[in-house]
Amino acid sequence: MPTPVFEAPRAGYLPAGPGDQITDVPGVTVGHATLSQGEVQTGVTVIKPHGRDDFLFKTPAAATVINGFGKSVGLIQLQELGVLETPIALTNTFSVGEVATAQIRQAILNHPEIGRDWPTVNPLVFECNDGYLNDIQAFAVSEQDYLNAYSDAAVNFTQGSVGAGRGMSCFSMKGGIGSASRVAALPGAEAYTMGALVLANFGRLPNLMVKGQALGRHIKSASQAALLDSTNVEPEKGSIIIVLATNAPLDVRQLQRVSKRAAAGLARLGSVYGHGSGDIVLAFTTAYQVPALADTPAPAVQFVHESQIDPLFEAAAEATEQAIINALWAATVVTGRAGHRRLSITDTLPQWREFF
């Protein structure tokens, strides 16, 4: 079990997995490449769903677009075919193309038949706009950064101001990468793990709720006092990417239903999915893979019965909520473009424990 490196409020009542992170789902690993130099504050985060070849053994997955102000790549084919063909990559808005190209090159290197004798590959890259802290016009993220994040993927990984989360903001404070897990005990069946990883870059400070406490309205630092006046706050223009992983045997339609429940966890933090917010959820299962080649036997899977799925819905909502909390509490102070600075919630509200 990883040693926690930050303290955060504990949401919900379901038990967590041993590490309280998405990698509690067997086979899942996460890696980062972080760029932090002056006005460049950005990076890449990669989620690998299993240890097998991603193109030959495709991962069942589904997505929900809560609010579609986003520039992701790969969602159309994902929604049509219901499988992942590459790892999941997270980065900043203007680096989506570079990272997608890196994924394509990586797949072709492993399988030169792709795009010739075989079908093309569907890269999957999600984004949030980190332009407040990062000089997004520098196009600093490279193909090598994706490869570095891919190589870094492991069960134990850092949360907060790292990887794709380096330049992200959340509720006018420092946001970034957060992760959590919950264990769902299904009636008459075994328990399954639901893991969540978020790229948190959303929220208006007055709306921030943590475990039912209107925490945003207790933040009264001089630099943020004006933000507490709801008549003097810009509309929500940030985004969040939520990735859910489970070892429960679910079909694609069931995964899509699970992905919708992440919105409940997001709402508990005070998000209203504003006009300019890109809120996208991906859910996948590691219980089986779909072979790419017709001569490879397809797995025989006994799926979770629909009448038993509610605990997985609860776990998806709770893991999402906790992952966002962890993103806030794991984040560290970052100064970037034009001297812009984001404080962590623990710096902004050092007495936060008094509210729980």
GROMACS .gro file of C-alpha atoms in nm:
model
  356
    1MET     CA    1   0.000   0.000   0.000
    2PRO     CA    2   0.145   0.340  -0.098
    3THR     CA    3   0.225   0.579   0.184
    4PRO     CA    4  -0.004   0.885   0.161
    5VAL     CA    5   0.190   1.203   0.094
    6PHE     CA    6  -0.098   1.439   0.163
    7GLU     CA    7  -0.394   1.461   0.399
    8ALA     CA    8  -0.742   1.528   0.263
    9PRO     CA    9  -1.104   1.507   0.379
   10ARG     CA   10  -1.256   1.163   0.336
   11ALA     CA   11  -1.575   1.161   0.128
   12GLY     CA   12  -1.852   0.903   0.145
   13TYR     CA   13  -1.884   0.576   0.329
   14LEU     CA   14  -1.769   0.302   0.092
   15PRO     CA   15  -1.433   0.137   0.165
   16ALA     CA   16  -1.137   0.238  -0.049
   17GLY     CA   17  -0.892   0.005  -0.216
   18PRO     CA   18  -0.546  -0.042  -0.064
   19GLY     CA   19  -0.398   0.267  -0.229
   20ASP     CA   20  -0.717   0.476  -0.270
   21GLN     CA   21  -0.629   0.538  -0.633
   22ILE     CA   22  -0.723   0.415  -0.980
   23THR     CA   23  -0.437   0.164  -0.983
   24ASP     CA   24  -0.618  -0.037  -0.716
   25VAL     CA   25  -0.793  -0.186  -1.019
   26PRO     CA   26  -0.559  -0.473  -1.114
   27GLY     CA   27  -0.357  -0.407  -1.428
   28VAL     CA   28  -0.403  -0.029  -1.439
   29THR     CA   29  -0.091   0.191  -1.426
   30VAL     CA   30  -0.037   0.568  -1.447
   31GLY     CA   31   0.263   0.774  -1.556
   32HIS     CA   32   0.350   1.143  -1.589
   33ALA     CA   33   0.584   1.371  -1.778
   34THR     CA   34   0.597   1.714  -1.611
   35LEU     CA   35   0.727   2.030  -1.780
   36SER     CA   36   0.809   2.304  -1.531
   37GLN     CA   37   1.036   2.580  -1.648
   38GLY     CA   38   0.941   2.946  -1.622
   39GLU     CA   39   0.627   3.015  -1.820
   40VAL     CA   40   0.597   2.654  -1.936
   41GLN     CA   41   0.394   2.468  -1.673
   42THR     CA   42   0.227   2.170  -1.835
   43GLY     CA   43   0.274   1.801  -1.913
   44VAL     CA   44   0.128   1.465  -2.009
   45THR     CA   45  -0.039   1.193  -1.804
   46VAL     CA   46  -0.089   0.841  -1.943
   47ILE     CA   47  -0.326   0.573  -1.810
   48LYS     CA   48  -0.251   0.220  -1.926
   49PRO     CA   49  -0.555  -0.007  -1.880
   50HIS     CA   50  -0.366  -0.336  -1.878
   51GLY     CA   51  -0.025  -0.486  -1.946
   52ARG     CA   52  -0.109  -0.642  -2.283
   53ASP     CA   53  -0.078  -0.494  -2.632
   54ASP     CA   54  -0.341  -0.218  -2.649
   55PHE     CA   55  -0.410  -0.258  -3.021
   56LEU     CA   56  -0.430  -0.637  -3.030
   57PHE     CA   57  -0.627  -0.663  -2.706
   58LYS     CA   58  -0.874  -0.377  -2.698
   59THR     CA   59  -1.028  -0.252  -2.375
   60PRO     CA   60  -1.408  -0.224  -2.347
   61ALA     CA   61  -1.496   0.139  -2.275
   62ALA     CA   62  -1.767   0.402  -2.301
   63ALA     CA   63  -1.786   0.777  -2.258
   64THR     CA   64  -2.031   1.039  -2.139
   65VAL     CA   65  -2.008   1.404  -2.240
   66ILE     CA   66  -2.164   1.606  -1.959
   67ASN     CA   67  -2.083   1.940  -2.125
   68GLY     CA   68  -1.901   1.933  -2.455
   69PHE     CA   69  -1.677   2.241  -2.450
   70GLY     CA   70  -1.372   2.026  -2.527
   71LYS     CA   71  -1.121   1.939  -2.798
   72SER     CA   72  -1.052   1.572  -2.738
   73VAL     CA   73  -0.946   1.323  -3.006
   74GLY     CA   74  -1.085   0.972  -3.045
   75LEU     CA   75  -1.429   0.997  -2.888
   76ILE     CA   76  -1.634   0.936  -3.204
   77GLN     CA   77  -1.489   0.592  -3.278
   78LEU     CA   78  -1.485   0.508  -2.908
   79GLN     CA   79  -1.856   0.574  -2.885
   80GLU     CA   80  -1.923   0.373  -3.202
   81LEU     CA   81  -1.709   0.065  -3.134
   82GLY     CA   82  -1.685   0.070  -2.755
   83VAL     CA   83  -1.315  -0.012  -2.722
   84LEU     CA   84  -0.980   0.155  -2.650
   85GLU     CA   85  -0.695   0.090  -2.894
   86THR     CA   86  -0.428   0.296  -2.720
   87PRO     CA   87  -0.356   0.407  -2.365
   88ILE     CA   88  -0.551   0.710  -2.242
   89ALA     CA   89  -0.354   1.034  -2.263
   90LEU     CA   90  -0.424   1.364  -2.086
   91THR     CA   91  -0.257   1.696  -2.175
   92ASN     CA   92  -0.328   2.064  -2.246
   93THR     CA   93  -0.563   2.180  -2.521
   94PHE     CA   94  -0.302   2.281  -2.779
   95SER     CA   95  -0.098   1.962  -2.734
   96VAL     CA   96  -0.373   1.715  -2.829
   97GLY     CA   97  -0.247   1.681  -3.186
   98GLU     CA   98   0.115   1.621  -3.085
   99VAL     CA   99   0.020   1.355  -2.833
  100ALA     CA  100  -0.222   1.186  -3.075
  101THR     CA  101   0.056   1.168  -3.334
  102ALA     CA  102   0.285   1.016  -3.071
  103GLN     CA  103   0.024   0.748  -2.998
  104ILE     CA  104  -0.015   0.668  -3.368
  105ARG     CA  105   0.362   0.644  -3.419
  106GLN     CA  106   0.393   0.418  -3.116
  107ALA     CA  107   0.120   0.185  -3.245
  108ILE     CA  108   0.278   0.170  -3.594
  109LEU     CA  109   0.620   0.097  -3.444
  110ASN     CA  110   0.468  -0.202  -3.266
  111HIS     CA  111   0.259  -0.307  -3.568
  112PRO     CA  112   0.376  -0.184  -3.912
  113GLU     CA  113   0.060  -0.337  -4.061
  114ILE     CA  114  -0.155  -0.057  -3.910
  115GLY     CA  115  -0.300   0.167  -4.181
  116ARG     CA  116  -0.191  -0.072  -4.455
  117ASP     CA  117  -0.292  -0.435  -4.417
  118TRP     CA  118  -0.476  -0.359  -4.094
  119PRO     CA  119  -0.719  -0.080  -4.003
  120THR     CA  120  -0.587   0.251  -3.874
  121VAL     CA  121  -0.548   0.313  -3.501
  122ASN     CA  122  -0.776   0.539  -3.297
  123PRO     CA  123  -0.567   0.760  -3.063
  124LEU     CA  124  -0.740   0.881  -2.748
  125VAL     CA  125  -0.632   1.213  -2.601
  126PHE     CA  126  -0.826   1.429  -2.355
  127GLU     CA  127  -0.746   1.790  -2.269
  128CYS     CA  128  -0.803   2.083  -2.039
  129ASN     CA  129  -0.692   2.444  -2.094
  130ASP     CA  130  -0.401   2.530  -1.863
  131GLY     CA  131  -0.338   2.867  -2.029
  132TYR     CA  132  -0.364   3.072  -1.707
  133LEU     CA  133  -0.046   2.920  -1.563
  134ASN     CA  134   0.112   2.774  -1.878
  135ASP     CA  135   0.222   2.946  -2.197
  136ILE     CA  136  -0.001   2.722  -2.403
  137GLN     CA  137   0.109   2.895  -2.724
  138ALA     CA  138   0.462   2.761  -2.673
  139PHE     CA  139   0.345   2.413  -2.786
  140ALA     CA  140   0.600   2.277  -2.540
  141VAL     CA  141   0.471   1.919  -2.515
  142SER     CA  142   0.659   1.684  -2.748
  143GLU     CA  143   0.627   1.327  -2.869
  144GLN     CA  144   0.907   1.235  -2.631
  145ASP     CA  145   0.707   1.370  -2.338
  146TYR     CA  146   0.427   1.128  -2.421
  147LEU     CA  147   0.676   0.843  -2.444
  148ASN     CA  148   0.830   0.947  -2.112
  149ALA     CA  149   0.489   0.944  -1.943
  150TYR     CA  150   0.415   0.605  -2.098
  151SER     CA  151   0.746   0.465  -1.970
  152ASP     CA  152   0.681   0.613  -1.626
  153ALA     CA  153   0.350   0.427  -1.584
  154ALA     CA  154   0.338   0.235  -1.256
  155VAL     CA  155   0.101   0.132  -0.979
  156ASN     CA  156   0.236   0.404  -0.748
  157PHE     CA  157   0.216   0.753  -0.893
  158THR     CA  158   0.209   1.115  -0.778
  159GLN     CA  159  -0.103   1.331  -0.761
  160GLY     CA  160  -0.149   1.708  -0.770
  161SER     CA  161   0.062   1.949  -0.977
  162VAL     CA  162   0.218   1.685  -1.199
  163GLY     CA  163   0.191   1.562  -1.556
  164ALA     CA  164  -0.111   1.703  -1.737
  165GLY     CA  165  -0.217   1.859  -1.407
  166ARG     CA  166   0.089   2.082  -1.372
  167GLY     CA  167  -0.079   2.400  -1.499
  168MET     CA  168  -0.441   2.330  -1.409
  169SER     CA  169  -0.660   2.541  -1.180
  170CYS     CA  170  -0.960   2.432  -0.974
  171PHE     CA  171  -1.202   2.664  -0.792
  172SER     CA  172  -0.953   2.953  -0.842
  173MET     CA  173  -0.686   2.752  -0.662
  174LYS     CA  174  -0.432   2.497  -0.780
  175GLY     CA  175  -0.589   2.188  -0.933
  176GLY     CA  176  -0.445   1.899  -1.127
  177ILE     CA  177  -0.436   1.520  -1.106
  178GLY     CA  178  -0.639   1.343  -0.839
  179SER     CA  179  -0.727   0.979  -0.791
  180ALA     CA  180  -0.929   0.757  -0.560
  181SER     CA  181  -1.094   0.417  -0.543
  182ARG     CA  182  -1.396   0.258  -0.383
  183VAL     CA  183  -1.492  -0.106  -0.333
  184ALA     CA  184  -1.846  -0.204  -0.433
  185ALA     CA  185  -1.998  -0.517  -0.279
  186LEU     CA  186  -2.264  -0.652  -0.512
  187PRO     CA  187  -2.550  -0.853  -0.358
  188GLY     CA  188  -2.490  -1.222  -0.400
  189ALA     CA  189  -2.166  -1.158  -0.591
  190GLU     CA  190  -1.805  -1.070  -0.523
  191ALA     CA  191  -1.681  -0.720  -0.451
  192TYR     CA  192  -1.533  -0.513  -0.732
  193THR     CA  193  -1.309  -0.206  -0.734
  194MET     CA  194  -1.401   0.124  -0.897
  195GLY     CA  195  -1.108   0.360  -0.951
  196ALA     CA  196  -1.117   0.721  -1.064
  197LEU     CA  197  -0.856   0.960  -1.197
  198VAL     CA  198  -0.941   1.323  -1.271
  199LEU     CA  199  -0.775   1.613  -1.446
  200ALA     CA  200  -0.938   1.888  -1.241
  201ASN     CA  201  -0.946   2.233  -1.404
  202PHE     CA  202  -1.294   2.364  -1.326
  203GLY     CA  203  -1.513   2.543  -1.075
  204ARG     CA  204  -1.610   2.883  -0.935
  205LEU     CA  205  -1.477   2.947  -0.586
  206PRO     CA  206  -1.810   3.046  -0.426
  207ASN     CA  207  -1.958   2.713  -0.540
  208LEU     CA  208  -1.694   2.490  -0.376
  209MET     CA  209  -1.858   2.231  -0.149
  210VAL     CA  210  -1.665   1.963   0.035
  211LYS     CA  211  -1.861   1.702   0.231
  212GLY     CA  212  -2.158   1.938   0.246
  213GLN     CA  213  -1.952   2.233   0.372
  214ALA     CA  214  -1.959   2.554   0.168
  215LEU     CA  215  -1.583   2.572   0.188
  216GLY     CA  216  -1.540   2.823  -0.094
  217ARG     CA  217  -1.717   3.094   0.101
  218HIS     CA  218  -1.476   3.061   0.393
  219ILE     CA  219  -1.176   3.151   0.182
  220LYS     CA  220  -1.113   3.515   0.258
  221SER     CA  221  -0.757   3.586   0.150
  222ALA     CA  222  -0.714   3.938   0.015
  223SER     CA  223  -0.628   3.819  -0.334
  224GLN     CA  224  -0.946   3.614  -0.359
  225ALA     CA  225  -1.197   3.813  -0.154
  226ALA     CA  226  -1.358   3.960  -0.464
  227LEU     CA  227  -1.424   3.611  -0.594
  228LEU     CA  228  -1.663   3.548  -0.306
  229ASP     CA  229  -1.907   3.802  -0.444
  230SER     CA  230  -2.116   3.590  -0.679
  231THR     CA  231  -2.206   3.902  -0.878
  232ASN     CA  232  -1.838   3.962  -0.952
  233VAL     CA  233  -1.734   3.618  -1.073
  234GLU     CA  234  -1.668   3.515  -1.429
  235PRO     CA  235  -1.872   3.223  -1.565
  236GLU     CA  236  -1.718   2.881  -1.521
  237LYS     CA  237  -1.481   2.825  -1.812
  238GLY     CA  238  -1.272   2.536  -1.689
  239SER     CA  239  -1.299   2.165  -1.758
  240ILE     CA  240  -1.258   1.824  -1.601
  241ILE     CA  241  -1.167   1.488  -1.747
  242ILE     CA  242  -1.282   1.192  -1.537
  243VAL     CA  243  -1.152   0.841  -1.606
  244LEU     CA  244  -1.321   0.548  -1.430
  245ALA     CA  245  -1.172   0.200  -1.423
  246THR     CA  246  -1.325  -0.116  -1.280
  247ASN     CA  247  -1.258  -0.488  -1.274
  248ALA     CA  248  -1.631  -0.558  -1.276
  249PRO     CA  249  -1.740  -0.752  -1.588
  250LEU     CA  250  -1.958  -0.496  -1.765
  251ASP     CA  251  -2.061  -0.463  -2.126
  252VAL     CA  252  -2.023  -0.135  -2.312
  253ARG     CA  253  -2.379  -0.024  -2.247
  254GLN     CA  254  -2.331  -0.083  -1.874
  255LEU     CA  255  -2.002   0.107  -1.881
  256GLN     CA  256  -2.182   0.399  -2.038
  257ARG     CA  257  -2.435   0.390  -1.756
  258VAL     CA  258  -2.153   0.384  -1.499
  259SER     CA  259  -1.981   0.680  -1.667
  260LYS     CA  260  -2.295   0.892  -1.627
  261ARG     CA  261  -2.280   0.851  -1.248
  262ALA     CA  262  -1.950   1.042  -1.230
  263ALA     CA  263  -2.163   1.353  -1.277
  264ALA     CA  264  -2.314   1.293  -0.932
  265GLY     CA  265  -1.969   1.304  -0.772
  266LEU     CA  266  -1.876   1.614  -0.971
  267ALA     CA  267  -2.195   1.791  -0.863
  268ARG     CA  268  -2.122   1.724  -0.495
  269LEU     CA  269  -1.818   1.953  -0.526
  270GLY     CA  270  -2.034   2.238  -0.655
  271SER     CA  271  -1.996   2.215  -1.032
  272VAL     CA  272  -2.291   2.324  -1.243
  273TYR     CA  273  -2.127   2.218  -1.571
  274GLY     CA  274  -2.105   2.575  -1.695
  275HIS     CA  275  -2.141   2.689  -2.056
  276GLY     CA  276  -1.764   2.703  -2.111
  277SER     CA  277  -1.681   2.385  -1.925
  278GLY     CA  278  -1.570   2.064  -2.093
  279ASP     CA  279  -1.680   1.781  -1.864
  280ILE     CA  280  -1.606   1.438  -2.013
  281VAL     CA  281  -1.610   1.093  -1.851
  282LEU     CA  282  -1.452   0.773  -1.976
  283ALA     CA  283  -1.525   0.436  -1.812
  284PHE     CA  284  -1.347   0.110  -1.892
  285THR     CA  285  -1.327  -0.242  -1.755
  286THR     CA  286  -1.022  -0.462  -1.713
  287ALA     CA  287  -1.231  -0.778  -1.668
  288TYR     CA  288  -1.171  -0.884  -2.029
  289GLN     CA  289  -1.027  -0.760  -2.358
  290VAL     CA  290  -1.163  -0.775  -2.712
  291PRO     CA  291  -0.920  -0.933  -2.962
  292ALA     CA  292  -0.841  -0.730  -3.272
  293LEU     CA  293  -0.783  -1.030  -3.496
  294ALA     CA  294  -1.073  -1.253  -3.597
  295ASP     CA  295  -0.873  -1.572  -3.549
  296THR     CA  296  -0.811  -1.491  -3.181
  297PRO     CA  297  -1.083  -1.646  -2.962
  298ALA     CA  298  -1.318  -1.395  -2.805
  299PRO     CA  299  -1.362  -1.420  -2.428
  300ALA     CA  300  -1.676  -1.569  -2.278
  301VAL     CA  301  -1.790  -1.319  -2.015
  302GLN     CA  302  -2.071  -1.340  -1.762
  303PHE     CA  303  -2.172  -0.979  -1.709
  304VAL     CA  304  -2.302  -0.818  -1.391
  305HIS     CA  305  -2.680  -0.847  -1.378
  306GLU     CA  306  -2.858  -0.516  -1.418
  307SER     CA  307  -3.039  -0.558  -1.086
  308GLN     CA  308  -2.702  -0.566  -0.906
  309ILE     CA  309  -2.538  -0.263  -1.066
  310ASP     CA  310  -2.636   0.008  -0.815
  311PRO     CA  311  -2.331  -0.042  -0.588
  312LEU     CA  312  -2.109   0.029  -0.890
  313PHE     CA  313  -2.304   0.349  -0.955
  314GLU     CA  314  -2.246   0.457  -0.595
  315ALA     CA  315  -1.878   0.370  -0.618
  316ALA     CA  316  -1.839   0.572  -0.939
  317ALA     CA  317  -1.994   0.882  -0.782
  318GLU     CA  318  -1.798   0.850  -0.458
  319ALA     CA  319  -1.463   0.774  -0.622
  320THR     CA  320  -1.507   1.076  -0.850
  321GLU     CA  321  -1.587   1.301  -0.556
  322GLN     CA  322  -1.283   1.178  -0.363
  323ALA     CA  323  -1.053   1.206  -0.664
  324ILE     CA  324  -1.141   1.574  -0.706
  325ILE     CA  325  -1.085   1.638  -0.336
  326ASN     CA  326  -0.749   1.462  -0.362
  327ALA     CA  327  -0.653   1.673  -0.664
  328LEU     CA  328  -0.711   1.988  -0.460
  329TRP     CA  329  -0.536   1.867  -0.145
  330ALA     CA  330  -0.239   1.709  -0.326
  331ALA     CA  331  -0.172   2.019  -0.537
  332THR     CA  332   0.123   2.245  -0.465
  333VAL     CA  333   0.170   2.615  -0.540
  334VAL     CA  334   0.265   2.692  -0.902
  335THR     CA  335   0.380   3.022  -1.054
  336GLY     CA  336   0.382   3.040  -1.431
  337ARG     CA  337   0.292   3.254  -1.731
  338ALA     CA  338   0.304   3.631  -1.677
  339GLY     CA  339   0.369   3.573  -1.308
  340HIS     CA  340   0.027   3.412  -1.257
  341ARG     CA  341   0.017   3.208  -0.940
  342ARG     CA  342  -0.221   2.952  -0.796
  343LEU     CA  343  -0.214   2.864  -0.428
  344SER     CA  344  -0.309   2.521  -0.297
  345ILE     CA  345  -0.622   2.488  -0.087
  346THR     CA  346  -0.409   2.399   0.215
  347ASP     CA  347  -0.220   2.728   0.178
  348THR     CA  348  -0.536   2.926   0.112
  349LEU     CA  349  -0.737   2.773   0.395
  350PRO     CA  350  -0.487   2.631   0.647
  351GLN     CA  351  -0.763   2.581   0.905
  352TRP     CA  352  -0.959   2.349   0.673
  353ARG     CA  353  -0.967   2.067   0.934
  354GLU     CA  354  -1.197   2.279   1.153
  355PHE     CA  355  -1.480   2.225   0.904
  356PHE     CA  356  -1.482   1.843   0.918
   0.00000   0.00000   0.00000
